[in-house]
Short mmCIF file of C-alpha atoms and ligand atoms in Angstrom, two decimals:
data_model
loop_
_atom_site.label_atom_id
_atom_site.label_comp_id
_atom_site.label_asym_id
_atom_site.label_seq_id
_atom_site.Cartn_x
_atom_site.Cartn_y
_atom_site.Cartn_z
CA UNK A 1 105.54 86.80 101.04
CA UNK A 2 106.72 90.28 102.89
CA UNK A 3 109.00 90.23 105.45
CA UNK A 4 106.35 92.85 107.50
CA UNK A 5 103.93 92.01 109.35
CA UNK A 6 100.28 93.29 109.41
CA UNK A 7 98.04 94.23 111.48
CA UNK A 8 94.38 95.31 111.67
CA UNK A 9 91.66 95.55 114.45
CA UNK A 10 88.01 94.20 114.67
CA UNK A 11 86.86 97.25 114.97
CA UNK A 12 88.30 97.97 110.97
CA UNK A 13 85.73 95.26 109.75
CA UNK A 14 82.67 97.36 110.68
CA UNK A 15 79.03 98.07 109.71
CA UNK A 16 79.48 101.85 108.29
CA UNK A 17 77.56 103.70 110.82
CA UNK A 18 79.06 107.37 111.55
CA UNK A 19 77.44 110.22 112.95
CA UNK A 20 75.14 110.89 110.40
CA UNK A 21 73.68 107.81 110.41
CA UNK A 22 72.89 104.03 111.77
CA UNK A 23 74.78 100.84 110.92
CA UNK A 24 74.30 100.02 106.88
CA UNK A 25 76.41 97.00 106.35
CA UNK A 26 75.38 93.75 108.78
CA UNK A 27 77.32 92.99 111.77
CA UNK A 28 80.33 90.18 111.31
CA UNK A 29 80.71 88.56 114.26
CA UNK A 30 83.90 88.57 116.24
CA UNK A 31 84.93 84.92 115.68
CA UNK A 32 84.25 85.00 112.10
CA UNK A 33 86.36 88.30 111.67
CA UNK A 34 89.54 86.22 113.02
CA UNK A 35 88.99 83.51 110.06
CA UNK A 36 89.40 86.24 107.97
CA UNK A 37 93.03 87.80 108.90
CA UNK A 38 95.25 85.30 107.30
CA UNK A 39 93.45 84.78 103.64
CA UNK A 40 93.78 88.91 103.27
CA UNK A 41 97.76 88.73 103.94
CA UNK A 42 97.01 89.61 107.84
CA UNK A 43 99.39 87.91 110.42
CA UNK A 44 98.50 89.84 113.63
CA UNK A 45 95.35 91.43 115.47
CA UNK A 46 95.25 94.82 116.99
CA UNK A 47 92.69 94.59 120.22
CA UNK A 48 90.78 96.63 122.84
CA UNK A 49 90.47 95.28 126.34
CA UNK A 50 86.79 94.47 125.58
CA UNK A 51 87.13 92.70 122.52
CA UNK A 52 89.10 89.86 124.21
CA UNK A 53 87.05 90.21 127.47
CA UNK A 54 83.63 91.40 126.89
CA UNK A 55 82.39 93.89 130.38
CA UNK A 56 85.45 93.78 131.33
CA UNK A 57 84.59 95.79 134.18
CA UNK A 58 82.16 93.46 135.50
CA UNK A 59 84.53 90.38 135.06
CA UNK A 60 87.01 88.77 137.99
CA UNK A 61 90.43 88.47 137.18
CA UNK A 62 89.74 84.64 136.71
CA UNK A 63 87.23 85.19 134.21
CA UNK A 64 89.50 87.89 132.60
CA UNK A 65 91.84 85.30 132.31
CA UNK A 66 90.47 82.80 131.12
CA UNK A 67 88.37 84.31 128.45
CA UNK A 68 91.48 85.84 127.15
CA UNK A 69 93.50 82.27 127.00
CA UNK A 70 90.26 81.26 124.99
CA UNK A 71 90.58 84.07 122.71
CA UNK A 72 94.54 82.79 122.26
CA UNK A 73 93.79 80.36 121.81
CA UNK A 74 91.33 81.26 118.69
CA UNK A 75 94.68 83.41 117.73
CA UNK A 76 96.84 80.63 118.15
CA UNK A 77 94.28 78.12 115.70
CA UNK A 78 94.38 80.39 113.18
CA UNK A 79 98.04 80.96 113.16
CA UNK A 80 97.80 84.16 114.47
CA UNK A 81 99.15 86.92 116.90
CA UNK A 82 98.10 89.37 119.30
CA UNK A 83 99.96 92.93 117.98
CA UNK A 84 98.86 94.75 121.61
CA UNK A 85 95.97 95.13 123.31
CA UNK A 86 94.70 98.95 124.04
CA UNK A 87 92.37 99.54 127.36
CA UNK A 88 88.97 101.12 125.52
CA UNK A 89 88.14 103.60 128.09
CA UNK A 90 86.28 105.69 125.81
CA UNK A 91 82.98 104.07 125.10
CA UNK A 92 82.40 103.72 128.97
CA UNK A 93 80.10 106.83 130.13
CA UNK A 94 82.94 106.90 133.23
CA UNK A 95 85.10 108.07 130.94
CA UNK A 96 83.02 111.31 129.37
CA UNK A 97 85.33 113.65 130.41
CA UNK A 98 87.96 111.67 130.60
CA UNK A 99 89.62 108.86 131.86
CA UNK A 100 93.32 109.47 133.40
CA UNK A 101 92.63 113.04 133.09
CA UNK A 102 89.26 113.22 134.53
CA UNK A 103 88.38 115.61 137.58
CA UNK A 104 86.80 113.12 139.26
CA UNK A 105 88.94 110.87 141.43
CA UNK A 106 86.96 107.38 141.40
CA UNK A 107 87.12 107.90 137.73
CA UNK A 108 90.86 108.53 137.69
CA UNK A 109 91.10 105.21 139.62
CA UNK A 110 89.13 103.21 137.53
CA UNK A 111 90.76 103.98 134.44
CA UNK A 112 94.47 103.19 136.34
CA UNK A 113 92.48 99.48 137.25
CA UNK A 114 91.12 98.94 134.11
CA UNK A 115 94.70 100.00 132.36
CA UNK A 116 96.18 97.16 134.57
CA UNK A 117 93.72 94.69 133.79
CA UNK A 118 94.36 95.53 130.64
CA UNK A 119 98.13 94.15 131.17
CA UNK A 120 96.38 91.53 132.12
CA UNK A 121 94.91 90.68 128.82
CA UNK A 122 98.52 91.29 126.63
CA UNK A 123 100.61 89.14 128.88
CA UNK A 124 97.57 86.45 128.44
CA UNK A 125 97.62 86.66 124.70
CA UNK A 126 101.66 86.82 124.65
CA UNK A 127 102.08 90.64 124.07
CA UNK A 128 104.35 92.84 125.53
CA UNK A 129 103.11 95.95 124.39
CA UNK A 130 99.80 98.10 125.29
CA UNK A 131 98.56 100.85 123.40
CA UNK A 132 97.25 103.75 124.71
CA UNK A 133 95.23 106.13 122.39
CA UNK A 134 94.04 109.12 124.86
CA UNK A 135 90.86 109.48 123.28
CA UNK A 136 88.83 111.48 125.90
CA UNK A 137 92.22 112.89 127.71
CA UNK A 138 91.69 116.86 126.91
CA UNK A 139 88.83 119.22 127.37
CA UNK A 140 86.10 120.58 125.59
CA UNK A 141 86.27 123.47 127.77
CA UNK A 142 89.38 124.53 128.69
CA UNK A 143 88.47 126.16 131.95
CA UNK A 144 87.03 122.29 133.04
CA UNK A 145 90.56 120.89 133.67
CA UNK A 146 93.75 122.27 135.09
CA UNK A 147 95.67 120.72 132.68
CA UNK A 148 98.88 120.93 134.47
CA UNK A 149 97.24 118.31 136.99
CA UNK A 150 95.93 116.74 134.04
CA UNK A 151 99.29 115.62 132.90
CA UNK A 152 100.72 115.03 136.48
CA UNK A 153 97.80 112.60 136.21
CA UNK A 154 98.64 110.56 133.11
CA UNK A 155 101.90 109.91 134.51
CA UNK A 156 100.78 108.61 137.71
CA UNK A 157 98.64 106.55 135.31
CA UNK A 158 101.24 105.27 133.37
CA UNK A 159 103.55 104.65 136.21
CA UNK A 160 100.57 102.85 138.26
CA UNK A 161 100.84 100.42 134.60
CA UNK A 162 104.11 100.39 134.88
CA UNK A 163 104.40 99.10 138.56
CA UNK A 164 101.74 96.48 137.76
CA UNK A 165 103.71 94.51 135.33
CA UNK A 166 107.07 94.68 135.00
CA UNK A 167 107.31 93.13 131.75
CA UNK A 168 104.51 95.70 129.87
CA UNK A 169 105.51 98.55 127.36
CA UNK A 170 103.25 101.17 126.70
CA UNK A 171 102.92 103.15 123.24
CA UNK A 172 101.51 106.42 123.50
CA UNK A 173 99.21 107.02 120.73
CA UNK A 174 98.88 110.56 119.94
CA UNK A 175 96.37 112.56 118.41
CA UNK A 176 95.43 116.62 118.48
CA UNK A 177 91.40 116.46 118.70
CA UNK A 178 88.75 114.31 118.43
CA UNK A 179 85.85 113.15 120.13
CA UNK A 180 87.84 116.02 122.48
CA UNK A 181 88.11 119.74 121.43
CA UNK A 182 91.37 119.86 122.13
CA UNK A 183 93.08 116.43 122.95
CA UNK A 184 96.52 116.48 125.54
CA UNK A 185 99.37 114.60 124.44
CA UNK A 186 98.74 115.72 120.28
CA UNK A 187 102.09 114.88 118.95
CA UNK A 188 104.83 112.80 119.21
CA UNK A 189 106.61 115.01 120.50
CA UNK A 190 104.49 115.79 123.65
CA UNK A 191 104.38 111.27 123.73
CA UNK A 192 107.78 110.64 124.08
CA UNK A 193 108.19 114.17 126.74
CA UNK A 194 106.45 112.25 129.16
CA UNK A 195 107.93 108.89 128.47
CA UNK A 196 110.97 110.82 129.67
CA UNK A 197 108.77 111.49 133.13
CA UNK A 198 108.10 108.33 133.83
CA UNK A 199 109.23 105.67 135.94
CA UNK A 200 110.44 104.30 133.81
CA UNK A 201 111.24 105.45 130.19
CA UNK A 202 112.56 102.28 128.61
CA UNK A 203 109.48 101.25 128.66
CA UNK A 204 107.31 103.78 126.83
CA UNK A 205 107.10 104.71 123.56
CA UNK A 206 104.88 105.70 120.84
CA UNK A 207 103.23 104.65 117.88
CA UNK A 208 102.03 107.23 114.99
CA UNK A 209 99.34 107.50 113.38
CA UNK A 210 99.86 108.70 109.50
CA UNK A 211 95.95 110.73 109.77
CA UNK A 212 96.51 111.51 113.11
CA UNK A 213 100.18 113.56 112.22
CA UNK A 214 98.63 115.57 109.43
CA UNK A 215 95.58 116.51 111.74
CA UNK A 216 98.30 118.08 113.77
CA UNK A 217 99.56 119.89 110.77
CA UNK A 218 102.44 117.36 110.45
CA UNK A 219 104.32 115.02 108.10
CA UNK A 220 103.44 111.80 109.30
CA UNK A 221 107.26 110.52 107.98
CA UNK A 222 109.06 112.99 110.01
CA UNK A 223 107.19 112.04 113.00
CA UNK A 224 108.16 108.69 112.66
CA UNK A 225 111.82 109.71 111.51
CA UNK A 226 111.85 111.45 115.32
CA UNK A 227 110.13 108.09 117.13
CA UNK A 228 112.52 105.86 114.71
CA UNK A 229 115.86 107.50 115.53
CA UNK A 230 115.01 107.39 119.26
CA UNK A 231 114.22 103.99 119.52
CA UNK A 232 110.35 104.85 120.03
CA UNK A 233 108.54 103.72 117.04
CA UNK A 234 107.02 100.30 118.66
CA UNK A 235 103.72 100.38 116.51
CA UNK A 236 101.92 102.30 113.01
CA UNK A 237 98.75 102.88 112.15
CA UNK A 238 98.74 103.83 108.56
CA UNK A 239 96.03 105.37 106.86
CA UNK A 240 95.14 108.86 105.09
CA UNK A 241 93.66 111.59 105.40
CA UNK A 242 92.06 113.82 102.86
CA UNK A 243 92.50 117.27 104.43
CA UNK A 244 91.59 118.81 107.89
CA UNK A 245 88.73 117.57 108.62
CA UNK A 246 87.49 114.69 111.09
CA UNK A 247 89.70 111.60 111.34
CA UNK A 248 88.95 109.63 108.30
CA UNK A 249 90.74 106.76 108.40
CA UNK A 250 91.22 106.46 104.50
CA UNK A 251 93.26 103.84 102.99
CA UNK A 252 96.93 104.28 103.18
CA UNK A 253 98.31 105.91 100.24
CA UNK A 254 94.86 106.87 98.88
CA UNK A 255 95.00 110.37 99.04
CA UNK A 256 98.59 111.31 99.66
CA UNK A 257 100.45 108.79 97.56
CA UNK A 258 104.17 110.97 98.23
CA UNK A 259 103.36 110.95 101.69
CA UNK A 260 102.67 107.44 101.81
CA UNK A 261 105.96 106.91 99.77
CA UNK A 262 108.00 108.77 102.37
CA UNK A 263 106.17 106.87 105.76
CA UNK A 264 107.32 103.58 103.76
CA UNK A 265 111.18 104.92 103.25
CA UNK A 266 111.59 106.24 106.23
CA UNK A 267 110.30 102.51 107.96
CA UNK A 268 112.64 100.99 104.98
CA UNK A 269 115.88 103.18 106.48
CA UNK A 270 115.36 102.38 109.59
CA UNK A 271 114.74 98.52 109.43
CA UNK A 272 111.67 98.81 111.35
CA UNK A 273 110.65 95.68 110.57
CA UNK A 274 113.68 94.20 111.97
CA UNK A 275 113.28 95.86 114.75
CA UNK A 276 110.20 93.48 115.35
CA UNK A 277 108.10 96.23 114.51
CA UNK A 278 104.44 95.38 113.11
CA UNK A 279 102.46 97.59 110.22
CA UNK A 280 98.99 98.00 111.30
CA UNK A 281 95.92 99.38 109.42
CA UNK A 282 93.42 101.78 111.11
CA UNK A 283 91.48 102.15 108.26
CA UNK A 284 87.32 102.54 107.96
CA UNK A 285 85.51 101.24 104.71
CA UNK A 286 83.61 103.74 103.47
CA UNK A 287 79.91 103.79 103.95
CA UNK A 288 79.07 103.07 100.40
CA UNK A 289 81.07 100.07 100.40
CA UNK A 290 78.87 97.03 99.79
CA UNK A 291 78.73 94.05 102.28
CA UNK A 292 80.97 92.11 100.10
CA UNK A 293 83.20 94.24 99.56
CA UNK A 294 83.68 95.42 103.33
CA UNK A 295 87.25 94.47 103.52
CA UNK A 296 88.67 95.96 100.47
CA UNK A 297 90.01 99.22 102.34
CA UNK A 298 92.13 96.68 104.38
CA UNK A 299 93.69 94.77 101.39
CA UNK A 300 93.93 98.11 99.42
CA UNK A 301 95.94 99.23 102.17
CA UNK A 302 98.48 96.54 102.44
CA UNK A 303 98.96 96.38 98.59
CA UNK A 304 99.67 100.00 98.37
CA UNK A 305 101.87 99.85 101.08
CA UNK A 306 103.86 96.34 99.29
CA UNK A 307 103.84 98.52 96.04
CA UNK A 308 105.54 101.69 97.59
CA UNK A 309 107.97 99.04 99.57
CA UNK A 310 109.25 98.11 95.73
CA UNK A 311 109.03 101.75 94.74
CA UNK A 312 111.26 102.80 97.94
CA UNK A 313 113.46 99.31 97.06
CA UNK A 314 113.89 99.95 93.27
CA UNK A 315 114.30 104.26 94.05
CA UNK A 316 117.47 105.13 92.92
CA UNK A 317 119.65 106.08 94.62
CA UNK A 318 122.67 107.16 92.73
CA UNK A 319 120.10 109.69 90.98
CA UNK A 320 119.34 110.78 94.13
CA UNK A 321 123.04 111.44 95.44
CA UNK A 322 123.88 113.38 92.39
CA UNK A 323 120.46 115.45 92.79
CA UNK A 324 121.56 116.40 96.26
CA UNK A 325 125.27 116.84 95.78
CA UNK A 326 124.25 119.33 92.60
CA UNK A 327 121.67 120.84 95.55
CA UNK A 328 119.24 120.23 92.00
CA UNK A 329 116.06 119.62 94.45
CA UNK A 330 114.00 120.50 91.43
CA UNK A 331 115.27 117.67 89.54
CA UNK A 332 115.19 115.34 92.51
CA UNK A 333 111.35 115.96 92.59
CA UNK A 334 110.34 115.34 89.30
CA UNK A 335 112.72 112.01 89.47
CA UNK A 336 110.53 110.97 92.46
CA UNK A 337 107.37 111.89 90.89
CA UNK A 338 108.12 109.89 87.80
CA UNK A 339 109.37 107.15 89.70
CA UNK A 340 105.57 106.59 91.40
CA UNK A 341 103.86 107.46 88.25
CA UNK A 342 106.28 104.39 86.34
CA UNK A 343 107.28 107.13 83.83
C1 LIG B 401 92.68 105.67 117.26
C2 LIG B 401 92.96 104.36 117.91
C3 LIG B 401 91.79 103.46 117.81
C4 LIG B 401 91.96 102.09 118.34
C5 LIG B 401 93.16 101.76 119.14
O1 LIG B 401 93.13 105.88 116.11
O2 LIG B 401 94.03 103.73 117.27
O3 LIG B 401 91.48 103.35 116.43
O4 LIG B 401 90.85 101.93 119.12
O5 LIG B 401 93.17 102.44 120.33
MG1 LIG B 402 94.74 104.56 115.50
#
């Protein structure tokens, strides 16, 4: 039994399509997807928008909520919670060119209604906390956008959120490309800048993304470290990445096991799990992955993480004082090293 928390999303159970080719695996439906959280050590559920209200867009606010109490509902049978629920503004053709950030106006707008909806939906399945990824927010053309508006614009969006419900808290997700050229908002840094513009800054944050921090050319650990030690880190989505390249959304720990190590200490030092914080998974299976076996990258990913919570645990720590008061780095490293390999 750990005292974290895990999360994952429906759309990490998935039927291995990417963009070199069609769906290879069989689609698991929605409801049966839930049955599977709690046997793989899985106590919470990440969600869009439109997995707890299918067409959102083309449902009244009494459907909207009462699809989502049935979806609680589901959560609540299965003994589990909603982690936060993220508006998915990037699958709707509206949102091309983006949603907050887009040049058109009635586009603008409907991603600012659709965000609040989206409040909707966490408050109905008991979550305080909405998650913003800015998928489409940036340009493939950099002449396209002023992005000095651009940004003006995501804080009017976030404040329009923010006015809505009282109770929400956003977590900026950032991330430096991808599906955009060139994404606004790519660090944490640039996240928790315009926290600081809003409304209302107590109640917006950030959550990091371990593939999405090295894309940037950054140590994922540090970027928490910065989010922790402001009070900002409200959510994780750990995975790996196996160089710069397009998001991959490996395992955690699978291709940069020191890495890993140091994203795990870092949470560890700063008690983020007692500050009610919740681990989540973003992780794809990989294409080759039988049926079967479609879940693995999930489970692989929370053991790796439990292991390197022992390794962090059982580090020690006197070694590592008298490595740093000597200034012996060398020695430090190869006493780490060991340590992961069980030498
Ligand atoms: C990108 C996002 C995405 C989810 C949540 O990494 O986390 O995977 O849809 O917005
Ligand atoms: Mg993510």
């Amino acid at each position: 039994m750990s005292d974290y928390t895990f999360s994952f999303g429906p759309w990490n159970i998935h039927e291995g399509a990417d963009p070199f080719g069609p769906p290879i695996r069989p689609t698991i439906a929605f409801a049966e997807k839930i049955k599977l959280f709690k046997g793989m050590g899985f106590d919470a559920v990440m969600l869009h928008d439109d997995d707890a209200v299918p067409d959102i867009d083309q449902k009244s606010s009494a459907q909207v909520e009462q699809e989502a109490a049935k979806l609680k509902a589901m959560l609540d049978g299965e003994g589990l919670v909603a982690e936060i629920v993220a508006p998915r503004l990037w699958e709707d053709a509206r949102g091309a060119d983006g949603a907050f950030t887009a040049n058109d106006q009635a586009t603008r707008q409907w991603a600012i209604e659709r965000s609040k909806r989206c409040a909707d939906v966490c408050r109905a399945m008991g979550t305080d906390l909405m998650v913003l990824w800015l998928a489409r927010e940036g340009t493939y053309v950099r002449e396209a956008k002023s992005a000095i508006k651009s940004h003006r614009y995501l804080i009017d969006a976030i404040n329009a959120i923010l006015e809505h419900d009282p109770g929400i808290r956003i977590a900026i997700e950032p991330k430096p490309n991808e599906p955009m050229d060139h994404a606004y908002i790519p660090s944490i840094g640039h996240a928790l800048a315009i926290a600081h513009q809003t409304a209302d800054p107590v109640r917006v944050g950030g959550l990091i993304e371990t593939a999405h921090s090295q894309l940037a050319g950054f140590d994922a650990s540090d970027d928490m470290a910065f989010a922790l030690q402001a009070g900002k880190l409200w959510s994780v989505h750990l995975n790996d990445q196996n160089g710069l390249k397009y998001d991959q959304d490996k395992s955690f720990g699978s291709s940069n096991l020191r890495a890993a190590f140091n994203q795990v200490r870092v949470l560890e030092e700063a008690d983020y799990v007692g500050s009610g914080g919740m681990v989540a998974f973003d992780v794809k299976a990989m294409r080759t992955q039988p049926a079967a076996l479609a879940t693995k990258h999930l489970t692989n990913s929370r053991q790796i993480f439990l292991h390197l919570v022992e390794k962090v645990r059982t580090w020690d720590r006197n070694l590592e004082r008298q490595c740093i008061d000597a200034c012996d780095y060398e020695s430090l490293e190869l006493a780490v090293v060991e340590h992961l390999m069980g030498v």
